[in-house]
PDB file of N, CA, C and O in Angstrom:
ATOM      1  N   UNK R  18      47.722   8.634  -1.078  1.00  0.00           N
ATOM      2  CA  UNK R  18      46.870   8.327  -2.212  1.00  0.00           C
ATOM      3  C   UNK R  18      46.438   9.607  -2.895  1.00  0.00           C
ATOM      4  O   UNK R  18      45.813   9.523  -3.914  1.00  0.00           O
ATOM      5  N   UNK R  19      46.689  10.791  -2.317  1.00  0.00           N
ATOM      6  CA  UNK R  19      46.303  12.006  -2.979  1.00  0.00           C
ATOM      7  C   UNK R  19      47.040  12.221  -4.297  1.00  0.00           C
ATOM      8  O   UNK R  19      46.472  12.688  -5.275  1.00  0.00           O
ATOM      9  N   UNK R  20      48.272  11.889  -4.321  1.00  0.00           N
ATOM     10  CA  UNK R  20      49.113  12.111  -5.512  1.00  0.00           C
ATOM     11  C   UNK R  20      48.601  11.353  -6.747  1.00  0.00           C
ATOM     12  O   UNK R  20      48.502  11.927  -7.796  1.00  0.00           O
ATOM     13  N   UNK R  21      48.318  10.044  -6.610  1.00  0.00           N
ATOM     14  CA  UNK R  21      47.779   9.340  -7.819  1.00  0.00           C
ATOM     15  C   UNK R  21      46.454   9.963  -8.300  1.00  0.00           C
ATOM     16  O   UNK R  21      46.218  10.077  -9.491  1.00  0.00           O
ATOM     17  N   UNK R  22      45.597  10.374  -7.332  1.00  0.00           N
ATOM     18  CA  UNK R  22      44.317  10.958  -7.745  1.00  0.00           C
ATOM     19  C   UNK R  22      44.567  12.280  -8.449  1.00  0.00           C
ATOM     20  O   UNK R  22      43.999  12.562  -9.503  1.00  0.00           O
ATOM     21  N   UNK R  23      45.489  13.131  -7.905  1.00  0.00           N
ATOM     22  CA  UNK R  23      45.824  14.394  -8.583  1.00  0.00           C
ATOM     23  C   UNK R  23      46.373  14.154  -9.979  1.00  0.00           C
ATOM     24  O   UNK R  23      45.993  14.815 -10.930  1.00  0.00           O
ATOM     25  N   UNK R  24      47.245  13.176 -10.036  1.00  0.00           N
ATOM     26  CA  UNK R  24      47.869  12.851 -11.367  1.00  0.00           C
ATOM     27  C   UNK R  24      46.787  12.467 -12.370  1.00  0.00           C
ATOM     28  O   UNK R  24      46.787  12.923 -13.518  1.00  0.00           O
ATOM     29  N   UNK R  25      45.833  11.638 -11.960  1.00  0.00           N
ATOM     30  CA  UNK R  25      44.743  11.235 -12.827  1.00  0.00           C
ATOM     31  C   UNK R  25      43.845  12.386 -13.215  1.00  0.00           C
ATOM     32  O   UNK R  25      43.418  12.510 -14.367  1.00  0.00           O
ATOM     33  N   UNK R  26      43.596  13.249 -12.230  1.00  0.00           N
ATOM     34  CA  UNK R  26      42.721  14.452 -12.522  1.00  0.00           C
ATOM     35  C   UNK R  26      43.351  15.303 -13.636  1.00  0.00           C
ATOM     36  O   UNK R  26      42.671  15.803 -14.536  1.00  0.00           O
ATOM     37  N   UNK R  27      44.664  15.543 -13.509  1.00  0.00           N
ATOM     38  CA  UNK R  27      45.359  16.420 -14.414  1.00  0.00           C
ATOM     39  C   UNK R  27      45.572  15.774 -15.768  1.00  0.00           C
ATOM     40  O   UNK R  27      45.402  16.395 -16.805  1.00  0.00           O
ATOM     41  N   UNK R  28      45.940  14.516 -15.810  1.00  0.00           N
ATOM     42  CA  UNK R  28      46.362  13.906 -17.016  1.00  0.00           C
ATOM     43  C   UNK R  28      45.303  13.109 -17.802  1.00  0.00           C
ATOM     44  O   UNK R  28      45.395  12.967 -19.025  1.00  0.00           O
ATOM     45  N   UNK R  29      44.321  12.546 -17.123  1.00  0.00           N
ATOM     46  CA  UNK R  29      43.427  11.610 -17.818  1.00  0.00           C
ATOM     47  C   UNK R  29      42.138  12.241 -18.384  1.00  0.00           C
ATOM     48  O   UNK R  29      41.677  11.870 -19.415  1.00  0.00           O
ATOM     49  N   UNK R  30      41.617  13.200 -17.619  1.00  0.00           N
ATOM     50  CA  UNK R  30      40.328  13.745 -18.035  1.00  0.00           C
ATOM     51  C   UNK R  30      39.140  12.855 -17.769  1.00  0.00           C
ATOM     52  O   UNK R  30      38.026  13.094 -18.206  1.00  0.00           O
ATOM     53  N   UNK R  31      39.393  11.754 -17.037  1.00  0.00           N
ATOM     54  CA  UNK R  31      38.351  10.777 -16.727  1.00  0.00           C
ATOM     55  C   UNK R  31      37.494  11.236 -15.593  1.00  0.00           C
ATOM     56  O   UNK R  31      37.896  12.101 -14.789  1.00  0.00           O
ATOM     57  N   UNK R  32      36.341  10.616 -15.419  1.00  0.00           N
ATOM     58  CA  UNK R  32      35.443  10.895 -14.351  1.00  0.00           C
ATOM     59  C   UNK R  32      36.001  10.355 -13.006  1.00  0.00           C
ATOM     60  O   UNK R  32      36.915   9.536 -13.062  1.00  0.00           O
ATOM     61  N   UNK R  33      35.432  10.770 -11.927  1.00  0.00           N
ATOM     62  CA  UNK R  33      35.848  10.260 -10.655  1.00  0.00           C
ATOM     63  C   UNK R  33      35.600   8.746 -10.592  1.00  0.00           C
ATOM     64  O   UNK R  33      36.383   8.035  -9.987  1.00  0.00           O
ATOM     65  N   UNK R  34      34.503   8.267 -11.178  1.00  0.00           N
ATOM     66  CA  UNK R  34      34.239   6.860 -11.199  1.00  0.00           C
ATOM     67  C   UNK R  34      35.333   6.092 -11.968  1.00  0.00           C
ATOM     68  O   UNK R  34      35.823   5.041 -11.487  1.00  0.00           O
ATOM     69  N   UNK R  35      35.725   6.547 -13.085  1.00  0.00           N
ATOM     70  CA  UNK R  35      36.779   5.915 -13.902  1.00  0.00           C
ATOM     71  C   UNK R  35      38.085   5.906 -13.135  1.00  0.00           C
ATOM     72  O   UNK R  35      38.808   4.912 -13.140  1.00  0.00           O
ATOM     73  N   UNK R  36      38.373   7.020 -12.437  1.00  0.00           N
ATOM     74  CA  UNK R  36      39.590   7.121 -11.668  1.00  0.00           C
ATOM     75  C   UNK R  36      39.553   6.106 -10.534  1.00  0.00           C
ATOM     76  O   UNK R  36      40.517   5.388 -10.234  1.00  0.00           O
ATOM     77  N   UNK R  37      38.377   6.020  -9.874  1.00  0.00           N
ATOM     78  CA  UNK R  37      38.221   5.061  -8.751  1.00  0.00           C
ATOM     79  C   UNK R  37      38.472   3.620  -9.201  1.00  0.00           C
ATOM     80  O   UNK R  37      39.140   2.881  -8.532  1.00  0.00           O
ATOM     81  N   UNK R  38      37.888   3.277 -10.337  1.00  0.00           N
ATOM     82  CA  UNK R  38      38.120   1.888 -10.897  1.00  0.00           C
ATOM     83  C   UNK R  38      39.569   1.676 -11.158  1.00  0.00           C
ATOM     84  O   UNK R  38      40.110   0.614 -10.739  1.00  0.00           O
ATOM     85  N   UNK R  39      40.229   2.610 -11.814  1.00  0.00           N
ATOM     86  CA  UNK R  39      41.639   2.419 -12.161  1.00  0.00           C
ATOM     87  C   UNK R  39      42.530   2.322 -10.924  1.00  0.00           C
ATOM     88  O   UNK R  39      43.459   1.547 -10.884  1.00  0.00           O
ATOM     89  N   UNK R  40      42.213   3.106  -9.887  1.00  0.00           N
ATOM     90  CA  UNK R  40      43.061   3.135  -8.674  1.00  0.00           C
ATOM     91  C   UNK R  40      42.560   2.122  -7.652  1.00  0.00           C
ATOM     92  O   UNK R  40      43.137   2.054  -6.511  1.00  0.00           O
ATOM     93  N   UNK R  41      41.510   1.396  -7.941  1.00  0.00           N
ATOM     94  CA  UNK R  41      40.916   0.414  -7.040  1.00  0.00           C
ATOM     95  C   UNK R  41      40.498   1.008  -5.750  1.00  0.00           C
ATOM     96  O   UNK R  41      40.842   0.539  -4.626  1.00  0.00           O
ATOM     97  N   UNK R  42      39.787   2.133  -5.829  1.00  0.00           N
ATOM     98  CA  UNK R  42      39.220   2.845  -4.715  1.00  0.00           C
ATOM     99  C   UNK R  42      37.713   3.003  -4.943  1.00  0.00           C
ATOM    100  O   UNK R  42      37.227   2.857  -6.016  1.00  0.00           O
ATOM    101  N   UNK R  43      36.961   3.337  -3.863  1.00  0.00           N
ATOM    102  CA  UNK R  43      35.571   3.613  -4.064  1.00  0.00           C
ATOM    103  C   UNK R  43      35.404   5.023  -4.700  1.00  0.00           C
ATOM    104  O   UNK R  43      36.294   5.869  -4.585  1.00  0.00           O
ATOM    105  N   UNK R  44      34.277   5.217  -5.366  1.00  0.00           N
ATOM    106  CA  UNK R  44      33.995   6.512  -5.941  1.00  0.00           C
ATOM    107  C   UNK R  44      33.921   7.586  -4.862  1.00  0.00           C
ATOM    108  O   UNK R  44      34.381   8.689  -5.006  1.00  0.00           O
ATOM    109  N   UNK R  45      33.367   7.223  -3.745  1.00  0.00           N
ATOM    110  CA  UNK R  45      33.256   8.140  -2.629  1.00  0.00           C
ATOM    111  C   UNK R  45      34.591   8.590  -2.132  1.00  0.00           C
ATOM    112  O   UNK R  45      34.840   9.765  -1.842  1.00  0.00           O
ATOM    113  N   UNK R  46      35.529   7.644  -1.988  1.00  0.00           N
ATOM    114  CA  UNK R  46      36.903   7.959  -1.556  1.00  0.00           C
ATOM    115  C   UNK R  46      37.569   8.940  -2.500  1.00  0.00           C
ATOM    116  O   UNK R  46      38.179   9.936  -2.101  1.00  0.00           O
ATOM    117  N   UNK R  47      37.481   8.628  -3.796  1.00  0.00           N
ATOM    118  CA  UNK R  47      38.040   9.536  -4.824  1.00  0.00           C
ATOM    119  C   UNK R  47      37.443  10.914  -4.715  1.00  0.00           C
ATOM    120  O   UNK R  47      38.129  11.948  -4.764  1.00  0.00           O
ATOM    121  N   UNK R  48      36.100  10.959  -4.564  1.00  0.00           N
ATOM    122  CA  UNK R  48      35.414  12.245  -4.456  1.00  0.00           C
ATOM    123  C   UNK R  48      35.925  13.046  -3.233  1.00  0.00           C
ATOM    124  O   UNK R  48      36.172  14.248  -3.339  1.00  0.00           O
ATOM    125  N   UNK R  49      36.131  12.393  -2.117  1.00  0.00           N
ATOM    126  CA  UNK R  49      36.646  13.046  -0.937  1.00  0.00           C
ATOM    127  C   UNK R  49      38.083  13.555  -1.166  1.00  0.00           C
ATOM    128  O   UNK R  49      38.420  14.646  -0.770  1.00  0.00           O
ATOM    129  N   UNK R  50      38.892  12.760  -1.842  1.00  0.00           N
ATOM    130  CA  UNK R  50      40.287  13.204  -2.152  1.00  0.00           C
ATOM    131  C   UNK R  50      40.200  14.373  -3.094  1.00  0.00           C
ATOM    132  O   UNK R  50      41.006  15.389  -2.872  1.00  0.00           O
ATOM    133  N   UNK R  51      39.369  14.371  -4.063  1.00  0.00           N
ATOM    134  CA  UNK R  51      39.230  15.517  -4.993  1.00  0.00           C
ATOM    135  C   UNK R  51      38.821  16.796  -4.244  1.00  0.00           C
ATOM    136  O   UNK R  51      39.416  17.850  -4.480  1.00  0.00           O
ATOM    137  N   UNK R  52      37.850  16.681  -3.347  1.00  0.00           N
ATOM    138  CA  UNK R  52      37.454  17.863  -2.583  1.00  0.00           C
ATOM    139  C   UNK R  52      38.572  18.420  -1.764  1.00  0.00           C
ATOM    140  O   UNK R  52      38.832  19.620  -1.709  1.00  0.00           O
ATOM    141  N   UNK R  53      39.365  17.505  -1.155  1.00  0.00           N
ATOM    142  CA  UNK R  53      40.498  17.942  -0.332  1.00  0.00           C
ATOM    143  C   UNK R  53      41.569  18.573  -1.199  1.00  0.00           C
ATOM    144  O   UNK R  53      42.155  19.586  -0.850  1.00  0.00           O
ATOM    145  N   UNK R  54      41.838  17.999  -2.364  1.00  0.00           N
ATOM    146  CA  UNK R  54      42.868  18.468  -3.273  1.00  0.00           C
ATOM    147  C   UNK R  54      42.452  19.894  -3.743  1.00  0.00           C
ATOM    148  O   UNK R  54      43.262  20.831  -3.726  1.00  0.00           O
ATOM    149  N   UNK R  55      41.199  20.081  -4.125  1.00  0.00           N
ATOM    150  CA  UNK R  55      40.679  21.369  -4.577  1.00  0.00           C
ATOM    151  C   UNK R  55      40.874  22.413  -3.472  1.00  0.00           C
ATOM    152  O   UNK R  55      41.293  23.531  -3.702  1.00  0.00           O
ATOM    153  N   UNK R  56      40.552  22.061  -2.254  1.00  0.00           N
ATOM    154  CA  UNK R  56      40.609  22.955  -1.124  1.00  0.00           C
ATOM    155  C   UNK R  56      42.105  23.364  -0.867  1.00  0.00           C
ATOM    156  O   UNK R  56      42.381  24.552  -0.694  1.00  0.00           O
ATOM    157  N   UNK R  57      42.976  22.379  -0.837  1.00  0.00           N
ATOM    158  CA  UNK R  57      44.366  22.672  -0.559  1.00  0.00           C
ATOM    159  C   UNK R  57      45.039  23.414  -1.681  1.00  0.00           C
ATOM    160  O   UNK R  57      45.986  24.215  -1.395  1.00  0.00           O
ATOM    161  N   UNK R  58      44.608  23.206  -2.903  1.00  0.00           N
ATOM    162  CA  UNK R  58      45.237  23.934  -4.031  1.00  0.00           C
ATOM    163  C   UNK R  58      44.453  25.218  -4.389  1.00  0.00           C
ATOM    164  O   UNK R  58      44.830  25.919  -5.316  1.00  0.00           O
ATOM    165  N   UNK R  59      43.406  25.439  -3.559  1.00  0.00           N
ATOM    166  CA  UNK R  59      42.588  26.669  -3.726  1.00  0.00           C
ATOM    167  C   UNK R  59      42.017  26.814  -5.140  1.00  0.00           C
ATOM    168  O   UNK R  59      42.157  27.862  -5.796  1.00  0.00           O
ATOM    169  N   UNK R  60      41.409  25.735  -5.624  1.00  0.00           N
ATOM    170  CA  UNK R  60      40.678  25.781  -6.902  1.00  0.00           C
ATOM    171  C   UNK R  60      39.288  25.242  -6.624  1.00  0.00           C
ATOM    172  O   UNK R  60      39.034  24.589  -5.617  1.00  0.00           O
ATOM    173  N   UNK R  61      38.355  25.590  -7.535  1.00  0.00           N
ATOM    174  CA  UNK R  61      36.960  25.221  -7.302  1.00  0.00           C
ATOM    175  C   UNK R  61      36.436  24.174  -8.333  1.00  0.00           C
ATOM    176  O   UNK R  61      35.332  23.685  -8.134  1.00  0.00           O
ATOM    177  N   UNK R  62      37.246  23.858  -9.327  1.00  0.00           N
ATOM    178  CA  UNK R  62      36.789  22.918 -10.319  1.00  0.00           C
ATOM    179  C   UNK R  62      38.018  22.317 -11.066  1.00  0.00           C
ATOM    180  O   UNK R  62      39.135  22.811 -10.920  1.00  0.00           O
ATOM    181  N   UNK R  63      37.705  21.308 -11.800  1.00  0.00           N
ATOM    182  CA  UNK R  63      38.759  20.666 -12.590  1.00  0.00           C
ATOM    183  C   UNK R  63      39.318  21.639 -13.664  1.00  0.00           C
ATOM    184  O   UNK R  63      40.506  21.687 -13.944  1.00  0.00           O
ATOM    185  N   UNK R  64      38.429  22.466 -14.223  1.00  0.00           N
ATOM    186  CA  UNK R  64      38.861  23.440 -15.236  1.00  0.00           C
ATOM    187  C   UNK R  64      39.836  24.442 -14.606  1.00  0.00           C
ATOM    188  O   UNK R  64      40.865  24.753 -15.178  1.00  0.00           O
ATOM    189  N   UNK R  65      39.563  24.868 -13.352  1.00  0.00           N
ATOM    190  CA  UNK R  65      40.465  25.770 -12.646  1.00  0.00           C
ATOM    191  C   UNK R  65      41.829  25.040 -12.401  1.00  0.00           C
ATOM    192  O   UNK R  65      42.879  25.641 -12.506  1.00  0.00           O
ATOM    193  N   UNK R  66      41.710  23.768 -11.993  1.00  0.00           N
ATOM    194  CA  UNK R  66      42.912  23.008 -11.744  1.00  0.00           C
ATOM    195  C   UNK R  66      43.765  22.900 -13.007  1.00  0.00           C
ATOM    196  O   UNK R  66      45.002  23.111 -12.985  1.00  0.00           O
ATOM    197  N   UNK R  67      43.112  22.666 -14.169  1.00  0.00           N
ATOM    198  CA  UNK R  67      43.849  22.558 -15.414  1.00  0.00           C
ATOM    199  C   UNK R  67      44.436  23.908 -15.873  1.00  0.00           C
ATOM    200  O   UNK R  67      45.532  23.915 -16.391  1.00  0.00           O
ATOM    201  N   UNK R  68      43.726  25.012 -15.577  1.00  0.00           N
ATOM    202  CA  UNK R  68      44.252  26.324 -15.890  1.00  0.00           C
ATOM    203  C   UNK R  68      45.519  26.591 -15.086  1.00  0.00           C
ATOM    204  O   UNK R  68      46.469  27.202 -15.537  1.00  0.00           O
ATOM    205  N   UNK R  69      45.448  26.222 -13.816  1.00  0.00           N
ATOM    206  CA  UNK R  69      46.570  26.437 -12.953  1.00  0.00           C
ATOM    207  C   UNK R  69      47.783  25.539 -13.253  1.00  0.00           C
ATOM    208  O   UNK R  69      48.921  26.016 -13.177  1.00  0.00           O
ATOM    209  N   UNK R  70      47.548  24.279 -13.563  1.00  0.00           N
ATOM    210  CA  UNK R  70      48.598  23.318 -13.845  1.00  0.00           C
ATOM    211  C   UNK R  70      48.346  22.658 -15.186  1.00  0.00           C
ATOM    212  O   UNK R  70      48.283  21.414 -15.255  1.00  0.00           O
ATOM    213  N   UNK R  71      48.278  23.422 -16.209  1.00  0.00           N
ATOM    214  CA  UNK R  71      47.797  22.995 -17.507  1.00  0.00           C
ATOM    215  C   UNK R  71      48.562  21.917 -18.169  1.00  0.00           C
ATOM    216  O   UNK R  71      48.001  20.969 -18.673  1.00  0.00           O
ATOM    217  N   UNK R  72      49.902  22.012 -18.250  1.00  0.00           N
ATOM    218  CA  UNK R  72      50.607  21.014 -19.044  1.00  0.00           C
ATOM    219  C   UNK R  72      51.149  19.888 -18.152  1.00  0.00           C
ATOM    220  O   UNK R  72      51.311  20.030 -16.947  1.00  0.00           O
ATOM    221  N   UNK R  73      51.397  18.789 -18.759  1.00  0.00           N
ATOM    222  CA  UNK R  73      51.886  17.623 -18.019  1.00  0.00           C
ATOM    223  C   UNK R  73      53.225  17.833 -17.309  1.00  0.00           C
ATOM    224  O   UNK R  73      53.477  17.233 -16.272  1.00  0.00           O
ATOM    225  N   UNK R  74      54.102  18.636 -17.925  1.00  0.00           N
ATOM    226  CA  UNK R  74      55.384  18.932 -17.296  1.00  0.00           C
ATOM    227  C   UNK R  74      55.219  19.619 -15.943  1.00  0.00           C
ATOM    228  O   UNK R  74      55.979  19.391 -15.046  1.00  0.00           O
ATOM    229  N   UNK R  75      54.213  20.480 -15.886  1.00  0.00           N
ATOM    230  CA  UNK R  75      53.952  21.228 -14.652  1.00  0.00           C
ATOM    231  C   UNK R  75      53.198  20.390 -13.634  1.00  0.00           C
ATOM    232  O   UNK R  75      53.080  20.811 -12.496  1.00  0.00           O
ATOM    233  N   UNK R  76      52.764  19.223 -13.999  1.00  0.00           N
ATOM    234  CA  UNK R  76      51.935  18.412 -13.110  1.00  0.00           C
ATOM    235  C   UNK R  76      52.675  17.994 -11.865  1.00  0.00           C
ATOM    236  O   UNK R  76      52.079  17.759 -10.847  1.00  0.00           O
ATOM    237  N   UNK R  77      53.988  17.881 -11.895  1.00  0.00           N
ATOM    238  CA  UNK R  77      54.717  17.477 -10.709  1.00  0.00           C
ATOM    239  C   UNK R  77      55.009  18.675  -9.780  1.00  0.00           C
ATOM    240  O   UNK R  77      55.308  18.483  -8.636  1.00  0.00           O
ATOM    241  N   UNK R  78      54.938  19.882 -10.365  1.00  0.00           N
ATOM    242  CA  UNK R  78      55.236  21.059  -9.526  1.00  0.00           C
ATOM    243  C   UNK R  78      54.352  21.204  -8.315  1.00  0.00           C
ATOM    244  O   UNK R  78      54.858  21.474  -7.236  1.00  0.00           O
ATOM    245  N   UNK R  79      53.024  21.062  -8.443  1.00  0.00           N
ATOM    246  CA  UNK R  79      52.209  21.238  -7.208  1.00  0.00           C
ATOM    247  C   UNK R  79      52.447  20.164  -6.210  1.00  0.00           C
ATOM    248  O   UNK R  79      52.215  20.364  -5.018  1.00  0.00           O
ATOM    249  N   UNK R  80      52.928  19.014  -6.617  1.00  0.00           N
ATOM    250  CA  UNK R  80      53.202  17.910  -5.668  1.00  0.00           C
ATOM    251  C   UNK R  80      54.341  18.289  -4.773  1.00  0.00           C
ATOM    252  O   UNK R  80      54.346  17.910  -3.590  1.00  0.00           O
ATOM    253  N   UNK R  81      55.315  19.010  -5.251  1.00  0.00           N
ATOM    254  CA  UNK R  81      56.396  19.405  -4.447  1.00  0.00           C
ATOM    255  C   UNK R  81      56.111  20.706  -3.658  1.00  0.00           C
ATOM    256  O   UNK R  81      56.546  20.862  -2.554  1.00  0.00           O
ATOM    257  N   UNK R  82      55.319  21.595  -4.268  1.00  0.00           N
ATOM    258  CA  UNK R  82      55.085  22.894  -3.666  1.00  0.00           C
ATOM    259  C   UNK R  82      54.003  22.830  -2.569  1.00  0.00           C
ATOM    260  O   UNK R  82      54.027  23.596  -1.645  1.00  0.00           O
ATOM    261  N   UNK R  83      53.038  21.904  -2.648  1.00  0.00           N
ATOM    262  CA  UNK R  83      51.959  21.874  -1.726  1.00  0.00           C
ATOM    263  C   UNK R  83      51.958  20.513  -1.038  1.00  0.00           C
ATOM    264  O   UNK R  83      51.995  19.495  -1.694  1.00  0.00           O
ATOM    265  N   UNK R  84      51.964  20.544   0.251  1.00  0.00           N
ATOM    266  CA  UNK R  84      51.887  19.319   1.025  1.00  0.00           C
ATOM    267  C   UNK R  84      50.494  18.764   0.978  1.00  0.00           C
ATOM    268  O   UNK R  84      49.558  19.407   1.427  1.00  0.00           O
ATOM    269  N   UNK R  85      50.262  17.617   0.421  1.00  0.00           N
ATOM    270  CA  UNK R  85      48.952  17.011   0.335  1.00  0.00           C
ATOM    271  C   UNK R  85      48.707  16.001   1.486  1.00  0.00           C
ATOM    272  O   UNK R  85      47.646  15.495   1.620  1.00  0.00           O
ATOM    273  N   UNK R  86      49.735  15.728   2.253  1.00  0.00           N
ATOM    274  CA  UNK R  86      49.566  14.837   3.386  1.00  0.00           C
ATOM    275  C   UNK R  86      49.059  15.595   4.566  1.00  0.00           C
ATOM    276  O   UNK R  86      49.484  16.686   4.861  1.00  0.00           O
ATOM    277  N   UNK R  87      48.148  14.989   5.327  1.00  0.00           N
ATOM    278  CA  UNK R  87      47.634  15.673   6.522  1.00  0.00           C
ATOM    279  C   UNK R  87      48.523  15.363   7.735  1.00  0.00           C
ATOM    280  O   UNK R  87      48.960  14.288   7.944  1.00  0.00           O
TER     281      UNK R  87
END
């Protein structure tokens, strides 16, 4: 479930609550995924995430380069 959350973070610009509704998850679950994604990708904010993987074409690169599964 990390990948859909990462995809939404990069592409939608929506809040965690909006992402949770769209993915049918709790806001708390999405927040925990976001914290884990930030830690594993070594970013501290969504702005940093966007700077690192700014365009949509690059959005699939971190999915292959970084293992998000525990």
